[in-house]
Amino acid sequence: MYRNYFKTAFRNLWKHKAFSFINIMGLTVGMTACFLIFLYVRFELTYDAFNTKADRIYRVVTDIKTPSEVLKASGPAWAVPPNMKDEFPEVEAFVRISNQDMLVRKGDIKFQEENAAFADSAFFQVFDIRLLQGDPKKVLNDQMSVVLSETAAKKYFGKNNPVGQTLLFTNDGIPATVKGVMEDMPENSQVRADILVSMSTLTGRFNPGLDGQWGNYGSSAYILLKPHTNAKALEAKLPAFIKKRNGKEEQQSQMYATLLLEPLREVYLYSTRGGSGNINNVYIFSIIAIFILLIACINFINLTTARSTERAKEVGIRKVAGAGKPQLIRQFIGESVIICLISFLLTLGLAALLLPLFNQLAGKQVSEGIFSNRQYIGLLFLAAVAIGLLAGIYPALVLSSFKPIIVLKGRFATGVRGLLLRKGLVVAQFSISIALIIGTIIVYRQMNFMRSRDLGFNKDQTVILSTDGDQGKDAFKEALKSIPSVKAVSLSSSAPGTGNPAAYSEIENKKGDLQVANLDLYFVDFDYIPLYNIKLAAGRAFSRDFLTDTTQAMIMNETAVKLFGYSSPEEAVGRRFKQWGREGKIIGVIKDFHFRSLQQDIKPLTMRIEPGGCNLASVKIAAGNVPATLAAIESKWKSTMPNRPYSYQFLDDLFDRQYRAEERFGKLFLNFAVLAIFISCLGLLGLAAYSTMQRTKEIGVRKVMGASVPSIVNLLSKEFLKLVVISFFIAAPAAWYFMTQWLHDFAYRTPITWWIFAVAGIAALVIALTTISFQAIKAALTNPVKSLRSE
């Protein structure tokens, strides 16, 4: 019996090749897209899951309340973690991690390592990063101890054993001993570094006394709690702990810290303090995956039930021959499962082919290969069987319910309910497709809005080079002035988009009092403001004509002026300030400019002349022969800073890097939207073909009676186009709501205008009309004699 079912199923598939192709192709594309999205979502949701003690690891973060605002820091003060370990028996271990660029040398090999970090000795006790060589309890105990990843070990030592070998750090070539080699940290880990240096190197040698500082925030910190510890109960004890250890200093500085504990597994997707993931994007892609699979299943149901009249006689004969309804249901569900299993096999091949491209689009190694996690293949197989069962149930019930007497007499016709169902499913398909078109337009408008918005400064043709405090930086700046294509050079602590420190500040407010605030701070030189063409709102810029500008002058932005109660920039000029050991007056106010991502509001910013803190070179170059200019800059670099590797970035690339996550999201959104539309069109093509075939004789009669080709195309198209119009009115409000919620993550966002919906509606109509017209025009051009003979 089952052998006969298989024979019948494959004969039916082969007999109707076009419908079989559309069904299998739609399911294959849908399942492939769904599987790739599943890999992405699974990757995002399993960040830090490799840590077996993840349920006991918490990140320590801080709310810092000042008279002006509440600052949300992504870490505690340096002194907090070691003192928590001493104070609370619930804390088993702590790790502070400070990511820093480091100049590393070994003989002629030298790299400015961007993926390096200082870490406390308990690092390998807290995190499950496997050491390949070395004792996890000792490798980070001593000053100038280093642990390399496998990749870094090969880079510096090749095939030789690195343990016990020496590397030179910083400009001074300070020797450090390699104590261990660790496996490369997982891609979906928040803590990532190729080089770990013992924290005692930083707190004991480079910056002595750092362990005792309660007002300095410069590292991430994680604590490992003992088993069965209640994290909320511990968090409730932290206010008293801070008051006991640092209460007097807080009163004096008027800055009050509140410590909070974030579960490790929630930091990446849910934290608002430096968690680089976005749970909303995970939700969106999960919904898109469901929609794409739903569209593919709708195609299957639509095409199968539409073809029910062709199989009516087969059902009638089978029933007369003694087949019962359960047998027929099993047969038709079996055919559905067979189609899905064929799609499953094709999905494996297509997913394997597309995975490298998908990894590239996602900007991360979502999966090394589709067979790297075999349980996922098993899940895909079960999903294929489930889709076959669920998608096949309704067509099986419809086909098995035909009455043999009626169908064998030839009086069978599809019912109104079946027709309404097919129309409803088409509406559902195109509602999803139109919503995705609207979403894609809004996502790309937001990306273009961020790129094209006036940032308040000039970032064009600007090269950024990090000197990392090299003693030759001033000589390098002077040497660049001799290059004709170099227009201007400036040294500073930060450039827009590169990050900057915050400083404890006291600024005279409108009442005449010194108001405490934690303000963003740029150390600059006299050439910085002119180079970036930052506009003045009041007062003056730094000038070499005023000797006190190097020690007693500050410039702030318009947002800072408002923070201290001034109604105009002019009112702030001449007011007093105290900041990091400096005292003086505000000499000028600059207009607000976007020195951070457009996802964030402009923050209060201060600028001071501080040559010792200016390690970043900004070089404005002419737009002519850029390669020659870069070669000339490299030559000056090597002659003035020979021990430092030459590396540069263009500021516009550096600034745009802030939006890479959104760009990747936009590209993925676009690709999956196109897939959804493609699958919808496949289904529409199949239905149009079937509808045309059903009306072959009618078309022949109309042509004989003088109907034109356009009138026949209109006849066959208008019913489907009506469904697309209905879909638009369903999709538009839903898309507006969800995309409005998505845009809320951006401080500066594009408006959602009416023409977006108009474009999406017209695009859907054009796509549908193009799809339908292929069959409609073909039918309209067919010889009517041939059409009339077809029945």
mmCIF file of C-alpha atoms in Angstrom, residues 346-598:
data_model
loop_
_atom_site.group_PDB
_atom_site.id
_atom_site.type_symbol
_atom_site.label_atom_id
_atom_site.label_comp_id
_atom_site.label_asym_id
_atom_site.label_seq_id
_atom_site.Cartn_x
_atom_site.Cartn_y
_atom_site.Cartn_z
ATOM 1 C CA LEU A 346 17.756 21.002 -1.367
ATOM 2 C CA THR A 347 17.809 23.318 1.675
ATOM 3 C CA LEU A 348 20.930 21.604 3.027
ATOM 4 C CA GLY A 349 22.765 22.193 -0.248
ATOM 5 C CA LEU A 350 21.555 25.781 -0.652
ATOM 6 C CA ALA A 351 22.301 26.684 2.983
ATOM 7 C CA ALA A 352 25.834 25.251 2.712
ATOM 8 C CA LEU A 353 26.356 27.312 -0.449
ATOM 9 C CA LEU A 354 25.001 30.556 1.034
ATOM 10 C CA LEU A 355 26.431 30.318 4.569
ATOM 11 C CA PRO A 356 29.782 32.059 3.808
ATOM 12 C CA LEU A 357 27.889 34.947 2.189
ATOM 13 C CA PHE A 358 25.458 35.039 5.104
ATOM 14 C CA ASN A 359 28.362 35.199 7.601
ATOM 15 C CA GLN A 360 29.757 38.107 5.620
ATOM 16 C CA LEU A 361 26.411 39.922 5.634
ATOM 17 C CA ALA A 362 26.001 39.320 9.379
ATOM 18 C CA GLY A 363 29.527 40.621 10.030
ATOM 19 C CA LYS A 364 30.364 37.650 12.246
ATOM 20 C CA GLN A 365 31.026 33.913 12.052
ATOM 21 C CA VAL A 366 27.475 32.815 12.807
ATOM 22 C CA SER A 367 28.422 29.229 11.965
ATOM 23 C CA GLU A 368 31.530 27.563 10.550
ATOM 24 C CA GLY A 369 29.381 25.176 8.510
ATOM 25 C CA ILE A 370 25.882 23.769 8.512
ATOM 26 C CA PHE A 371 27.195 20.403 9.737
ATOM 27 C CA SER A 372 29.226 21.897 12.603
ATOM 28 C CA ASN A 373 26.132 21.508 14.818
ATOM 29 C CA ARG A 374 24.442 18.314 13.716
ATOM 30 C CA GLN A 375 21.569 18.742 16.117
ATOM 31 C CA TYR A 376 20.501 21.755 14.017
ATOM 32 C CA ILE A 377 20.240 19.488 10.954
ATOM 33 C CA GLY A 378 18.030 17.175 13.009
ATOM 34 C CA LEU A 379 15.844 20.125 13.985
ATOM 35 C CA LEU A 380 15.609 21.173 10.331
ATOM 36 C CA PHE A 381 14.551 17.631 9.378
ATOM 37 C CA LEU A 382 11.864 17.583 12.078
ATOM 38 C CA ALA A 383 10.724 21.034 10.950
ATOM 39 C CA ALA A 384 10.432 19.784 7.351
ATOM 40 C CA VAL A 385 8.297 16.827 8.464
ATOM 41 C CA ALA A 386 6.171 19.097 10.679
ATOM 42 C CA ILE A 387 5.650 21.559 7.803
ATOM 43 C CA GLY A 388 4.638 18.671 5.553
ATOM 44 C CA LEU A 389 2.119 17.429 8.103
ATOM 45 C CA LEU A 390 0.661 20.832 8.986
ATOM 46 C CA ALA A 391 0.611 22.228 5.439
ATOM 47 C CA GLY A 392 -0.845 18.991 4.079
ATOM 48 C CA ILE A 393 -3.699 18.559 6.554
ATOM 49 C CA TYR A 394 -6.144 21.044 4.987
ATOM 50 C CA PRO A 395 -5.612 19.964 1.330
ATOM 51 C CA ALA A 396 -5.869 16.326 2.448
ATOM 52 C CA LEU A 397 -9.180 16.968 4.214
ATOM 53 C CA VAL A 398 -10.526 18.848 1.185
ATOM 54 C CA LEU A 399 -9.488 16.213 -1.346
ATOM 55 C CA SER A 400 -10.608 13.239 0.743
ATOM 56 C CA SER A 401 -14.087 14.733 1.315
ATOM 57 C CA PHE A 402 -15.141 14.693 -2.367
ATOM 58 C CA LYS A 403 -18.306 12.641 -3.076
ATOM 59 C CA PRO A 404 -17.540 10.003 -5.742
ATOM 60 C CA ILE A 405 -20.969 10.149 -7.487
ATOM 61 C CA ILE A 406 -20.743 13.899 -8.073
ATOM 62 C CA VAL A 407 -17.125 14.007 -9.234
ATOM 63 C CA LEU A 408 -17.442 10.991 -11.551
ATOM 64 C CA LYS A 409 -20.463 12.562 -13.235
ATOM 65 C CA GLY A 410 -18.285 15.620 -13.955
ATOM 66 C CA ARG A 411 -20.465 18.052 -12.008
ATOM 67 C CA PHE A 412 -17.770 18.902 -9.485
ATOM 68 C CA ALA A 413 -16.757 22.531 -9.019
ATOM 69 C CA THR A 414 -14.625 24.251 -6.392
ATOM 70 C CA GLY A 415 -16.690 25.699 -3.601
ATOM 71 C CA VAL A 416 -17.005 29.273 -2.460
ATOM 72 C CA ARG A 417 -15.243 28.428 0.814
ATOM 73 C CA GLY A 418 -12.197 27.085 -1.022
ATOM 74 C CA LEU A 419 -12.069 30.174 -3.225
ATOM 75 C CA LEU A 420 -12.320 32.504 -0.222
ATOM 76 C CA LEU A 421 -9.570 30.574 1.540
ATOM 77 C CA ARG A 422 -7.213 30.942 -1.428
ATOM 78 C CA LYS A 423 -7.944 34.643 -1.668
ATOM 79 C CA GLY A 424 -7.412 35.052 2.057
ATOM 80 C CA LEU A 425 -4.071 33.299 1.851
ATOM 81 C CA VAL A 426 -2.953 35.515 -1.060
ATOM 82 C CA VAL A 427 -3.923 38.570 1.003
ATOM 83 C CA ALA A 428 -1.883 37.241 3.944
ATOM 84 C CA GLN A 429 1.141 36.662 1.688
ATOM 85 C CA PHE A 430 1.118 40.091 0.164
ATOM 86 C CA SER A 431 0.337 41.819 3.465
ATOM 87 C CA ILE A 432 3.598 40.388 4.808
ATOM 88 C CA SER A 433 5.463 41.294 1.604
ATOM 89 C CA ILE A 434 4.210 44.891 1.565
ATOM 90 C CA ALA A 435 5.045 45.312 5.255
ATOM 91 C CA LEU A 436 8.585 44.117 4.528
ATOM 92 C CA ILE A 437 8.885 46.534 1.573
ATOM 93 C CA ILE A 438 7.833 49.426 3.837
ATOM 94 C CA GLY A 439 10.251 48.254 6.539
ATOM 95 C CA THR A 440 13.130 48.017 4.053
ATOM 96 C CA ILE A 441 12.539 51.559 2.762
ATOM 97 C CA ILE A 442 12.443 52.966 6.297
ATOM 98 C CA VAL A 443 15.599 51.094 7.366
ATOM 99 C CA TYR A 444 17.552 52.405 4.369
ATOM 100 C CA ARG A 445 16.184 55.935 4.789
ATOM 101 C CA GLN A 446 17.417 55.898 8.390
ATOM 102 C CA MET A 447 20.870 54.717 7.273
ATOM 103 C CA ASN A 448 21.048 57.444 4.621
ATOM 104 C CA PHE A 449 19.755 59.989 7.110
ATOM 105 C CA MET A 450 22.599 59.226 9.501
ATOM 106 C CA ARG A 451 25.214 59.357 6.741
ATOM 107 C CA SER A 452 23.963 62.564 5.160
ATOM 108 C CA ARG A 453 23.006 64.577 8.249
ATOM 109 C CA ASP A 454 25.065 67.692 8.934
ATOM 110 C CA LEU A 455 27.348 66.589 11.766
ATOM 111 C CA GLY A 456 28.495 70.099 12.655
ATOM 112 C CA PHE A 457 32.105 69.485 11.626
ATOM 113 C CA ASN A 458 34.067 68.603 8.481
ATOM 114 C CA LYS A 459 35.214 64.977 8.361
ATOM 115 C CA ASP A 460 36.151 64.831 4.671
ATOM 116 C CA GLN A 461 39.704 63.992 3.575
ATOM 117 C CA THR A 462 40.866 63.593 7.174
ATOM 118 C CA VAL A 463 43.398 60.894 8.068
ATOM 119 C CA ILE A 464 43.612 59.684 11.677
ATOM 120 C CA LEU A 465 46.830 58.198 13.101
ATOM 121 C CA SER A 466 47.400 57.079 16.692
ATOM 122 C CA THR A 467 50.845 57.983 18.038
ATOM 123 C CA ASP A 468 50.038 56.340 21.393
ATOM 124 C CA GLY A 469 52.096 58.980 23.177
ATOM 125 C CA ASP A 470 55.296 58.342 21.196
ATOM 126 C CA GLN A 471 57.961 60.927 22.062
ATOM 127 C CA GLY A 472 58.341 61.729 18.368
ATOM 128 C CA LYS A 473 54.697 62.869 17.915
ATOM 129 C CA ASP A 474 55.500 66.616 17.933
ATOM 130 C CA ALA A 475 58.335 66.106 15.437
ATOM 131 C CA PHE A 476 55.924 64.090 13.273
ATOM 132 C CA LYS A 477 53.397 66.944 13.309
ATOM 133 C CA GLU A 478 56.039 69.463 12.266
ATOM 134 C CA ALA A 479 57.390 67.149 9.553
ATOM 135 C CA LEU A 480 53.926 66.811 7.986
ATOM 136 C CA LYS A 481 53.728 70.559 7.407
ATOM 137 C CA SER A 482 56.435 70.225 4.738
ATOM 138 C CA ILE A 483 54.161 68.019 2.574
ATOM 139 C CA PRO A 484 52.402 70.310 0.039
ATOM 140 C CA SER A 485 49.214 68.177 -0.092
ATOM 141 C CA VAL A 486 48.792 68.295 3.710
ATOM 142 C CA LYS A 487 46.469 71.215 4.473
ATOM 143 C CA ALA A 488 46.436 71.051 8.284
ATOM 144 C CA VAL A 489 47.586 68.886 11.198
ATOM 145 C CA SER A 490 46.329 68.679 14.758
ATOM 146 C CA LEU A 491 47.109 66.572 17.815
ATOM 147 C CA SER A 492 44.308 65.708 20.226
ATOM 148 C CA SER A 493 43.090 63.064 22.646
ATOM 149 C CA SER A 494 40.032 62.253 20.509
ATOM 150 C CA ALA A 495 38.472 62.677 17.109
ATOM 151 C CA PRO A 496 34.723 62.546 16.470
ATOM 152 C CA GLY A 497 33.594 58.943 16.636
ATOM 153 C CA THR A 498 36.688 57.642 18.478
ATOM 154 C CA GLY A 499 35.454 57.885 22.065
ATOM 155 C CA ASN A 500 36.675 60.126 24.837
ATOM 156 C CA PRO A 501 37.105 60.236 28.621
ATOM 157 C CA ALA A 502 34.727 61.905 31.026
ATOM 158 C CA ALA A 503 36.097 64.270 33.663
ATOM 159 C CA TYR A 504 34.918 65.339 37.102
ATOM 160 C CA SER A 505 34.187 69.033 36.614
ATOM 161 C CA GLU A 506 32.983 72.026 38.588
ATOM 162 C CA ILE A 507 31.498 74.759 36.403
ATOM 163 C CA GLU A 508 30.041 78.069 37.545
ATOM 164 C CA ASN A 509 26.314 77.993 36.850
ATOM 165 C CA LYS A 510 23.922 80.881 36.231
ATOM 166 C CA LYS A 511 23.435 81.366 39.990
ATOM 167 C CA GLY A 512 27.173 81.840 40.440
ATOM 168 C CA ASP A 513 27.742 78.511 42.233
ATOM 169 C CA LEU A 514 30.245 75.844 41.158
ATOM 170 C CA GLN A 515 28.030 73.003 39.914
ATOM 171 C CA VAL A 516 29.436 69.464 39.816
ATOM 172 C CA ALA A 517 29.104 67.436 36.605
ATOM 173 C CA ASN A 518 30.863 64.605 34.814
ATOM 174 C CA LEU A 519 31.615 66.055 31.385
ATOM 175 C CA ASP A 520 33.072 64.602 28.209
ATOM 176 C CA LEU A 521 36.536 66.018 27.650
ATOM 177 C CA TYR A 522 38.709 66.542 24.581
ATOM 178 C CA PHE A 523 42.362 67.486 24.979
ATOM 179 C CA VAL A 524 43.243 69.476 21.853
ATOM 180 C CA ASP A 525 45.864 71.783 20.412
ATOM 181 C CA PHE A 526 45.462 75.235 18.825
ATOM 182 C CA ASP A 527 44.827 73.753 15.359
ATOM 183 C CA TYR A 528 41.978 71.390 16.270
ATOM 184 C CA ILE A 529 38.918 73.650 15.949
ATOM 185 C CA PRO A 530 40.032 75.218 12.611
ATOM 186 C CA LEU A 531 40.977 71.802 11.140
ATOM 187 C CA TYR A 532 37.516 70.356 11.804
ATOM 188 C CA ASN A 533 35.791 73.627 10.906
ATOM 189 C CA ILE A 534 33.827 73.594 14.176
ATOM 190 C CA LYS A 535 31.731 76.758 14.418
ATOM 191 C CA LEU A 536 31.818 79.153 17.364
ATOM 192 C CA ALA A 537 28.565 80.187 19.065
ATOM 193 C CA ALA A 538 30.163 82.755 21.401
ATOM 194 C CA GLY A 539 33.561 83.924 22.642
ATOM 195 C CA ARG A 540 36.725 82.833 20.888
ATOM 196 C CA ALA A 541 38.729 79.719 20.037
ATOM 197 C CA PHE A 542 42.087 78.795 21.544
ATOM 198 C CA SER A 543 44.862 81.112 20.361
ATOM 199 C CA ARG A 544 48.652 81.157 20.623
ATOM 200 C CA ASP A 545 48.327 84.884 21.305
ATOM 201 C CA PHE A 546 47.052 84.137 24.811
ATOM 202 C CA LEU A 547 49.627 82.363 26.997
ATOM 203 C CA THR A 548 47.026 81.431 29.611
ATOM 204 C CA ASP A 549 45.093 79.340 27.061
ATOM 205 C CA THR A 550 47.437 76.396 27.715
ATOM 206 C CA THR A 551 46.649 76.283 31.439
ATOM 207 C CA GLN A 552 43.567 78.326 32.343
ATOM 208 C CA ALA A 553 41.133 78.195 29.414
ATOM 209 C CA MET A 554 38.185 75.975 28.551
ATOM 210 C CA ILE A 555 35.761 75.775 25.630
ATOM 211 C CA MET A 556 32.392 74.021 25.958
ATOM 212 C CA ASN A 557 29.544 73.161 23.592
ATOM 213 C CA GLU A 558 25.992 74.526 23.552
ATOM 214 C CA THR A 559 24.570 71.463 25.323
ATOM 215 C CA ALA A 560 26.943 72.050 28.262
ATOM 216 C CA VAL A 561 25.822 75.691 28.396
ATOM 217 C CA LYS A 562 22.192 74.577 28.805
ATOM 218 C CA LEU A 563 23.191 72.052 31.481
ATOM 219 C CA PHE A 564 24.411 74.886 33.735
ATOM 220 C CA GLY A 565 21.304 76.987 33.293
ATOM 221 C CA TYR A 566 22.434 79.608 30.801
ATOM 222 C CA SER A 567 19.855 80.815 28.291
ATOM 223 C CA SER A 568 22.454 81.884 25.730
ATOM 224 C CA PRO A 569 26.079 80.900 24.917
ATOM 225 C CA GLU A 570 27.273 84.455 25.579
ATOM 226 C CA GLU A 571 26.272 84.172 29.255
ATOM 227 C CA ALA A 572 28.698 81.279 29.816
ATOM 228 C CA VAL A 573 31.784 83.096 28.495
ATOM 229 C CA GLY A 574 34.057 84.260 31.329
ATOM 230 C CA ARG A 575 32.625 81.852 33.934
ATOM 231 C CA ARG A 576 34.877 79.844 36.263
ATOM 232 C CA PHE A 577 35.755 76.148 35.985
ATOM 233 C CA LYS A 578 37.722 73.480 37.888
ATOM 234 C CA GLN A 579 38.599 70.258 36.121
ATOM 235 C CA TRP A 580 41.247 67.601 36.805
ATOM 236 C CA GLY A 581 43.583 69.933 38.668
ATOM 237 C CA ARG A 582 43.083 72.907 36.357
ATOM 238 C CA GLU A 583 41.291 76.145 37.182
ATOM 239 C CA GLY A 584 40.402 79.000 34.896
ATOM 240 C CA LYS A 585 37.672 80.557 32.782
ATOM 241 C CA ILE A 586 35.494 79.602 29.858
ATOM 242 C CA ILE A 587 36.752 81.551 26.843
ATOM 243 C CA GLY A 588 34.331 80.311 24.196
ATOM 244 C CA VAL A 589 31.316 78.202 23.272
ATOM 245 C CA ILE A 590 31.271 76.013 20.145
ATOM 246 C CA LYS A 591 28.142 75.004 18.304
ATOM 247 C CA ASP A 592 26.950 71.455 19.007
ATOM 248 C CA PHE A 593 28.475 68.814 16.736
ATOM 249 C CA HIS A 594 27.923 65.064 16.650
ATOM 250 C CA PHE A 595 31.060 63.668 18.257
ATOM 251 C CA ARG A 596 29.204 60.420 18.991
ATOM 252 C CA SER A 597 26.822 58.232 17.016
ATOM 253 C CA LEU A 598 23.496 59.693 15.883
#
